[in-house]
C-alpha positions as CSV (number, residue, x, y, z in Angstrom):
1,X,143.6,-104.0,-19.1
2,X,144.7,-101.3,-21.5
3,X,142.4,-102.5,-24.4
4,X,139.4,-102.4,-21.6
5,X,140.2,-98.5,-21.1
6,X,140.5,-98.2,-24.6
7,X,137.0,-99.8,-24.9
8,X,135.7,-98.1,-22.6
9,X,137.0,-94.9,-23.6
10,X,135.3,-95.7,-27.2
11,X,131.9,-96.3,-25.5
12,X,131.9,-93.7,-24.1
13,X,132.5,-91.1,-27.6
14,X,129.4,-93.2,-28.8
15,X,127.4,-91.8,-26.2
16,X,127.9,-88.1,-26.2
17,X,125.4,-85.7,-26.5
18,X,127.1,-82.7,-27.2
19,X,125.0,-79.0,-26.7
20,X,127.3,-76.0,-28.5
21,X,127.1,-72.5,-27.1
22,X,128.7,-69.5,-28.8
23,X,132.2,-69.8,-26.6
24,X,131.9,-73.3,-24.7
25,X,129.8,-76.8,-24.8
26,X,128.0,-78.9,-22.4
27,X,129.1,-82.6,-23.4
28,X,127.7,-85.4,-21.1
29,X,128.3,-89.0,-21.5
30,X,126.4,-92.2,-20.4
31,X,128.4,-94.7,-18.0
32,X,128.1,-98.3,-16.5
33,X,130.0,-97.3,-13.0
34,X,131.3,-100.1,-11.0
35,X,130.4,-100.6,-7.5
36,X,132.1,-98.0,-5.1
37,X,134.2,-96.0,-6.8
38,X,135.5,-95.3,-10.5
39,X,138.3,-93.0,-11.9
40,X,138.2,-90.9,-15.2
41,X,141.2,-90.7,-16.8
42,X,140.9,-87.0,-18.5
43,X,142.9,-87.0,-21.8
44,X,145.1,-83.2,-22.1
45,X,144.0,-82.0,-25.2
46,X,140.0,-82.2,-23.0
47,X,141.5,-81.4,-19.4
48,X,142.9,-77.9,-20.8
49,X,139.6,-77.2,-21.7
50,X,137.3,-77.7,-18.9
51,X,135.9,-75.1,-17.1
52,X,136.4,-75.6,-13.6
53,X,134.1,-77.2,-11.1
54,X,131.4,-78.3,-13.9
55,X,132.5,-82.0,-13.6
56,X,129.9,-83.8,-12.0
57,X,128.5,-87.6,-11.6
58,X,124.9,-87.9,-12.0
59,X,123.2,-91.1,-11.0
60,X,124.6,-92.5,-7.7
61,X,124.7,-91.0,-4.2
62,X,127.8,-89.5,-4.6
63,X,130.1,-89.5,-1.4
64,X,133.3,-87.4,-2.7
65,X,134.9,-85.9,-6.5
66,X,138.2,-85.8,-6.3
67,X,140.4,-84.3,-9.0
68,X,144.3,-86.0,-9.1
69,X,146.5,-83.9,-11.3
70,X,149.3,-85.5,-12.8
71,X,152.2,-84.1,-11.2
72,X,150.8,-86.4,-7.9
73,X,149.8,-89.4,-9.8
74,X,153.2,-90.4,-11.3
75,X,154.2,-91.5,-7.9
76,X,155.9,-95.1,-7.5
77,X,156.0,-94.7,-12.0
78,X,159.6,-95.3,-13.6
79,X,161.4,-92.7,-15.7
80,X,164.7,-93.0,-18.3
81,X,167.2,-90.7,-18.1
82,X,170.1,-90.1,-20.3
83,X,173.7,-90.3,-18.6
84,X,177.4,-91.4,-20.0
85,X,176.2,-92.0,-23.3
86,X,172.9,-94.2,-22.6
87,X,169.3,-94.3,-20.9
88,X,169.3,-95.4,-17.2
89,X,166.1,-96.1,-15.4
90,X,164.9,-94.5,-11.9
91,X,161.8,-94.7,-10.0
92,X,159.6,-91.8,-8.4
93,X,159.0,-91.6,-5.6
94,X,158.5,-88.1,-4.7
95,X,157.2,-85.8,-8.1
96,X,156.3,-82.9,-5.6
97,X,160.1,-82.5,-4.0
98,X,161.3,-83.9,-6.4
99,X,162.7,-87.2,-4.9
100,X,164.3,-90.5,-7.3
101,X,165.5,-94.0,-6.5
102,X,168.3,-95.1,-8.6
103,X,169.9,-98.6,-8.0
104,X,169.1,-98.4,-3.9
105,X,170.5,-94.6,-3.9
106,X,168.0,-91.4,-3.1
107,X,168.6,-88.3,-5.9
108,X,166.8,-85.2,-5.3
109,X,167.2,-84.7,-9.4
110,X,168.5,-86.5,-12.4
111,X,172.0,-85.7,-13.9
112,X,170.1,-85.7,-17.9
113,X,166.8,-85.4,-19.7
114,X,164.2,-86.9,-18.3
115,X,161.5,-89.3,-20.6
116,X,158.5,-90.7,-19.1
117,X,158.3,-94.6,-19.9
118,X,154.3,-94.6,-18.8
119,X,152.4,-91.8,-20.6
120,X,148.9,-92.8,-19.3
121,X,150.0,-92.1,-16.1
122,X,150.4,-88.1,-16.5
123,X,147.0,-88.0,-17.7
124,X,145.0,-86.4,-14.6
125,X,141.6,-88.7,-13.2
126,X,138.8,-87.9,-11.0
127,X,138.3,-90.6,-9.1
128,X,134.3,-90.9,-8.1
129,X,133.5,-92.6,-4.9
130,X,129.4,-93.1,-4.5
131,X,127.4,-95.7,-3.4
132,X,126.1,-98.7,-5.7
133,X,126.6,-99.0,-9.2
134,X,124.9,-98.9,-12.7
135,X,123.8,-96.3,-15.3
136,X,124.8,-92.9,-14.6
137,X,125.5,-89.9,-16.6
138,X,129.2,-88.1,-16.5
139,X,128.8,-83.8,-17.4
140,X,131.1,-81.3,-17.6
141,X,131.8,-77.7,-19.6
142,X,134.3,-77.3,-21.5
143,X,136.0,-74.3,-23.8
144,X,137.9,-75.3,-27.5
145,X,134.6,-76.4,-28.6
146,X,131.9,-73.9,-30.3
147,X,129.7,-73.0,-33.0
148,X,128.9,-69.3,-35.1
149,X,126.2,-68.9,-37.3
150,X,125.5,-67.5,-40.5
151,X,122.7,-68.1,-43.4
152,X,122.3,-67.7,-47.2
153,X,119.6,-66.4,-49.2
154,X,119.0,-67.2,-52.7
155,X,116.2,-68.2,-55.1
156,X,113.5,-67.7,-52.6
157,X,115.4,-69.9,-49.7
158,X,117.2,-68.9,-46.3
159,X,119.0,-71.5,-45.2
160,X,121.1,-71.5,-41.6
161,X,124.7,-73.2,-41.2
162,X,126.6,-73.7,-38.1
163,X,130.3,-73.2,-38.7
164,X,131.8,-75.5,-35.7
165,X,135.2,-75.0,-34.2
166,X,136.8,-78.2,-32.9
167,X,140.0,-77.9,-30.9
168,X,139.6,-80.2,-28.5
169,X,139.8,-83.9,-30.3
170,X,137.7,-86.1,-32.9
171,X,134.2,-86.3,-31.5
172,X,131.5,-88.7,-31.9
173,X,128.4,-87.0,-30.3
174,X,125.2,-89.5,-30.6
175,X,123.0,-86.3,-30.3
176,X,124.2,-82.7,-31.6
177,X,122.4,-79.4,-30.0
178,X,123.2,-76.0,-30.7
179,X,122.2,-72.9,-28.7
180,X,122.6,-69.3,-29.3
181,X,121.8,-65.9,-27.1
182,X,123.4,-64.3,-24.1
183,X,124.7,-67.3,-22.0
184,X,127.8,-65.9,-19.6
185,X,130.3,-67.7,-18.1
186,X,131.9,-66.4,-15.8
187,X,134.0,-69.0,-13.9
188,X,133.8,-72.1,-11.6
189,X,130.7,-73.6,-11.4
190,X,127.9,-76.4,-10.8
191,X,125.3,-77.9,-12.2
192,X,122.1,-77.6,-9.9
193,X,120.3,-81.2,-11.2
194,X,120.9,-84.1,-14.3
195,X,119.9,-80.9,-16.3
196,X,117.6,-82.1,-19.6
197,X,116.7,-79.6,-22.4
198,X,113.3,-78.9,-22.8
199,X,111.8,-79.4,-26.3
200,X,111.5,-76.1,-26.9
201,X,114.6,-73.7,-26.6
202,X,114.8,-72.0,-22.8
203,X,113.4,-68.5,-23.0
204,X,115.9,-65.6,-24.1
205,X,117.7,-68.0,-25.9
206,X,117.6,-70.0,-29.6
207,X,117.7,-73.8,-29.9
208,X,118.5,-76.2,-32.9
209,X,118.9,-79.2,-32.9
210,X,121.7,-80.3,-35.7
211,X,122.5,-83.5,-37.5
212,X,124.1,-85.8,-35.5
213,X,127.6,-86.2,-37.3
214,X,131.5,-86.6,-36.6
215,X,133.2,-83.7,-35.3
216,X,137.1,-84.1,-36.6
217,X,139.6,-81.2,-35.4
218,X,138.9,-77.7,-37.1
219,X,135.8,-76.4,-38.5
220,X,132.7,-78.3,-39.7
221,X,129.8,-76.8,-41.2
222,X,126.3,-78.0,-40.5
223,X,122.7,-76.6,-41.7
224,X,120.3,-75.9,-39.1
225,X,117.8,-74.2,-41.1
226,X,116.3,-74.2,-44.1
227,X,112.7,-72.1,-45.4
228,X,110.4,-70.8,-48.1
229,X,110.8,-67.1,-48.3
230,X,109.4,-64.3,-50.8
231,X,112.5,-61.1,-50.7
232,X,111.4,-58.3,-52.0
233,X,114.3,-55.7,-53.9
234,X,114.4,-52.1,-51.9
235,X,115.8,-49.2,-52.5
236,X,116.3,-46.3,-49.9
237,X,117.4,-43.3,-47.9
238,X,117.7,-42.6,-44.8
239,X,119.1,-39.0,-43.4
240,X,119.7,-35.6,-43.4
241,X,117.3,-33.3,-46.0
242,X,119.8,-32.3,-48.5
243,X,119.3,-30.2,-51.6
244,X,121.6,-31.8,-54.6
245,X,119.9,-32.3,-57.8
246,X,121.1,-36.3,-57.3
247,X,120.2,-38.4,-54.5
248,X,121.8,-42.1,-54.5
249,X,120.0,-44.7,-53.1
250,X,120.5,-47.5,-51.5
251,X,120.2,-51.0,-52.6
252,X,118.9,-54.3,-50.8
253,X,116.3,-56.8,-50.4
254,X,114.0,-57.5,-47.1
255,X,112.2,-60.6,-46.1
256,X,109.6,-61.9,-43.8
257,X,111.5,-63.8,-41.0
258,X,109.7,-67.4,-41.0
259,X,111.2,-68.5,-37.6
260,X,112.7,-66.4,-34.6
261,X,115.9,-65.8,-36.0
262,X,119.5,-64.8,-34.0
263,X,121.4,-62.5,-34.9
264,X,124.2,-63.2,-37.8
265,X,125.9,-62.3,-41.4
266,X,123.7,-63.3,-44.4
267,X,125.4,-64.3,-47.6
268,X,122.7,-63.3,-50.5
269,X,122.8,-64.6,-53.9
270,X,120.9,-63.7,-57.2
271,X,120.4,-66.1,-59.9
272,X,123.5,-68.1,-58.8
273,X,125.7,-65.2,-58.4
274,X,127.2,-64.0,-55.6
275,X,125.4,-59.8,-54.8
276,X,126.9,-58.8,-51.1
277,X,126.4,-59.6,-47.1
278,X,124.8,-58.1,-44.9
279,X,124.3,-58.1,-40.9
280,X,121.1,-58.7,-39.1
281,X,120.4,-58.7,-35.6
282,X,118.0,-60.8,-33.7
283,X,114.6,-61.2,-35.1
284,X,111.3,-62.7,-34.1
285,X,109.2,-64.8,-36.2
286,X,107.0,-62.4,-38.8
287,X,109.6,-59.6,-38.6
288,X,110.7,-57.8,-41.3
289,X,114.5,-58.2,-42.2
290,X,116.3,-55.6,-43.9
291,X,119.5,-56.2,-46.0
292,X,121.2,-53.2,-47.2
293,X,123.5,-53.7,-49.6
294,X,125.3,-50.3,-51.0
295,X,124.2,-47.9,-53.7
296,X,122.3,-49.0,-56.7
297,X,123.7,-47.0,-60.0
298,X,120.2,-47.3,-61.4
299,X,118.8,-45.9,-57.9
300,X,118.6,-42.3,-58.1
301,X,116.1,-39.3,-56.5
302,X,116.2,-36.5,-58.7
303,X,115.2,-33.5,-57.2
304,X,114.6,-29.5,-57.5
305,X,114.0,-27.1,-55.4
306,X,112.1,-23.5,-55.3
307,X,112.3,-20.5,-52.8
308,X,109.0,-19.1,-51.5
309,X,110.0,-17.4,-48.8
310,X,112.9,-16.7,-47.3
311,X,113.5,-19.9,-45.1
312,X,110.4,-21.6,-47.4
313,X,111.1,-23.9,-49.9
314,X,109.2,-26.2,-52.6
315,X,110.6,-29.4,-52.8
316,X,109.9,-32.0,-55.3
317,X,111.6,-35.2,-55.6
318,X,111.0,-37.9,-58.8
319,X,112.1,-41.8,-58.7
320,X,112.1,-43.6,-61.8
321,X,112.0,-47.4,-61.5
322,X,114.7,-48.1,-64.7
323,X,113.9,-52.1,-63.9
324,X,112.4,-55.0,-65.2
325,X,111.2,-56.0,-61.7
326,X,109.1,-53.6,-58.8
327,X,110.7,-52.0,-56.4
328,X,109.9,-51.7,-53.1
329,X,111.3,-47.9,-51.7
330,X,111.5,-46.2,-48.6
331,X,112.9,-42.5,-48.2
332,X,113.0,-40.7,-44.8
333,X,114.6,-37.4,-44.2
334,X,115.2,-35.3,-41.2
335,X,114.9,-31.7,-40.9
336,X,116.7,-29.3,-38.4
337,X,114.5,-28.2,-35.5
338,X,112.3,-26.4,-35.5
339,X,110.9,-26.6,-38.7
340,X,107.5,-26.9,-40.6
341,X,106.4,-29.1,-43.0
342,X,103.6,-29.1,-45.5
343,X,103.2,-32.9,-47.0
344,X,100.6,-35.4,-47.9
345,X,100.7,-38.8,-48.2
346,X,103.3,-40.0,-46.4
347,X,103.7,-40.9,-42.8
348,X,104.8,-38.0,-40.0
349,X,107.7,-38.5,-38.0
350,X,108.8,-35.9,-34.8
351,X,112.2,-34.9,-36.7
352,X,110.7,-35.6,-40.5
353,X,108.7,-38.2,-42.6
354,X,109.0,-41.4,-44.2
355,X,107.6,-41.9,-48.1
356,X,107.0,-45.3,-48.7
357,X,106.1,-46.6,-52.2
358,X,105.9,-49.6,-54.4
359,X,107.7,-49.2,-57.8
360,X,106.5,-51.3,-60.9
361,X,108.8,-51.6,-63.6
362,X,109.0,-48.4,-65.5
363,X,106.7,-46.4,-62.6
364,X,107.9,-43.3,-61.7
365,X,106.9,-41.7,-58.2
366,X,106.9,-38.2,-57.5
367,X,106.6,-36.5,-54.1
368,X,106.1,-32.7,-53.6
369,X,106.0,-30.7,-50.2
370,X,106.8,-27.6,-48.3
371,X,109.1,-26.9,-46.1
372,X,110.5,-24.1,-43.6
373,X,113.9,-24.3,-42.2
374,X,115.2,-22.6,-38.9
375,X,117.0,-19.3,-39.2
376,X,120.7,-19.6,-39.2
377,X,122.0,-18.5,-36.0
């Protein structure tokens, strides 16, 4: 009997189809029930996970779900007990009071430690009473089992990995789904129908579907994306108008996205070596994606200033591209309201302007303009 639980219990690892979410998974398993009624023995290491109420039989009419926990199940089961220098036996017969048998006498406890000869029976069931029998599919939610995201970009290719925290037990899934987004849980619940994806991912929300693999305890990393894409290097500036002669900019690269991408940390390489990360937030397809990476020593606005009035100033700003590749550069400055600007060729904003402007190697851009500051209260 024990090696048909255990086969059974193998059968049913083979079976899983496994769908990860960012703080929980939906893991549902294909039985054969028996006619009438059938118990699932729950091992700990899963039954501390579960979120409660998501259990659920799908298949037969179901009549009643009842969950025994194993405080009421080791009823009638024999324990040892250490007394006078060896093990003695007794039987349970009450765990709730508690209430032992030991050699025809009644004890309401048990004079030394306590060791359970029958293990399997502390594991808590839900014993499944339905009408008929055949296929049916077992599904619950359960916590300790999750995935996080993150990508690399090098050499013209973002790939995606899914990092994959196991601490529930080694897992066999025969399908492997991972699904990203908002997706709250906020406590007991129940699963309105024998819920099947959709191909596509549900709206709000972002799909992938991963290699089907084992799982073993800890973390396992998985790729879940992988495309062509053509970064461009940037440099920028983004803030206050300020008058130093120097003006560090900022280096980085942006890309088109080629899918809807969530949001995530992106690892970003450069002929093999290791440049920086950098955060993005969720994208859709065609987007572009902007990775800043810190202050480029060869990225500098040089700049000079002249009075022409007493709040009036002419401002001109040079950028020398120092590189052998281009250059893509965006500066945008604010001004304090109110204020006037005189400025060509460069796009109006309602608190400044943006100066966009693709650098060849050795180009050097040059951007003059009028301004006129508030008074100083």
């Amino acid at each position: 009997m024990r090696l048909l639980v255990l086969l059974f219990a193998f059968s049913l690892a083979l079976a899983q189809q496994v769908v990860l979410y960012p703080s929980f998974a939906w893991i549902r398993q294909s039985v054969n029930l028996p006619a009438s009624q059938w118990v699932w023995s729950i091992p700990y290491a899963l039954y501390a996970h579960l979120v409660p109420g998501s259990v659920q039989l799908f298949g037969p009419r179901l009549r009643s779900e009842t969950l025994e926990p194993p405080k009421e199940l080791y009823a009638g089961e024999r324990v040892a007990f250490w007394w006078q220098g060896q093990w003695r036996e007794a039987t349970v017969l009450d765990p709730a009071r508690p209430l032992f048998e030991v050699r025809g006498r009644f004890l309401t406890q048990l004079p030394g430690p306590i060791a359970y000869l029958n293990p399997d029976a502390l594991e808590p069931r839900v014993r499944f009473r339905y009408q008929g029998a055949g296929p049916a599919q077992l599904s619950y939610l359960v916590r300790g089992l999750s995935w996080s995201l993150d990508y690399t970009l090098g050499e013209g290719t973002l790939k995606g990995w899914a990092l994959i925290q196991n601490n529930l037990m080694p897992l066999r899934p025969q399908s492997l789904e991972a699904i990203t987004g908002s997706t709250p849980l906020a406590g007991p619940m129940i699963f309105a129908s024998r819920s099947v994806l959709p191909l596509s991912g549900p709206p709000g929300l972002f799909r992938y579907r991963l290699p089907a693999q084992a799982l073993p305890l800890g973390q396992t990393l998985l790729p879940f994306l992988e495309a062509s894409v053509h970064p461009e290097y940037t440099w920028s500036y983004q803030g206050p108008f300020v008058t130093a002669e120097r003006i560090a900019l900022e280096r980085g690269e942006r890309f088109q996205a080629p899918q809807d991408l969530p949001a995530g940390t992106v690892s970003i390489y450069s002929s093999g070596v290791f440049v920086g990360q950098a955060e993005i937030g969720t994208v859709s397809q065609g987007t572009w994606v902007q990775l800043n990476l810190g202050p480029d020593p060869k990225g500098v606005a040089e700049r000079s200033l002249t009075r022409l009035g007493p709040r009036t100033y002419q401002v001109v700003t040079r950028i020398l591209n120092p590189l052998h590749q281009s250059v893509r550069l965006t500066f945008a400055e604010e001004f304090p309201q109110p204020f006037q600007l005189e400025i060509q060729g460069v796009e109006r904003l309602p608190d400044g302007y943006r100066w966009v402007e693709t650098l060849a190697p050795g180009q050097q851009a040059v951007l003059t303009y009028a301004v006129t500051l508030p008074a100083q209260p």
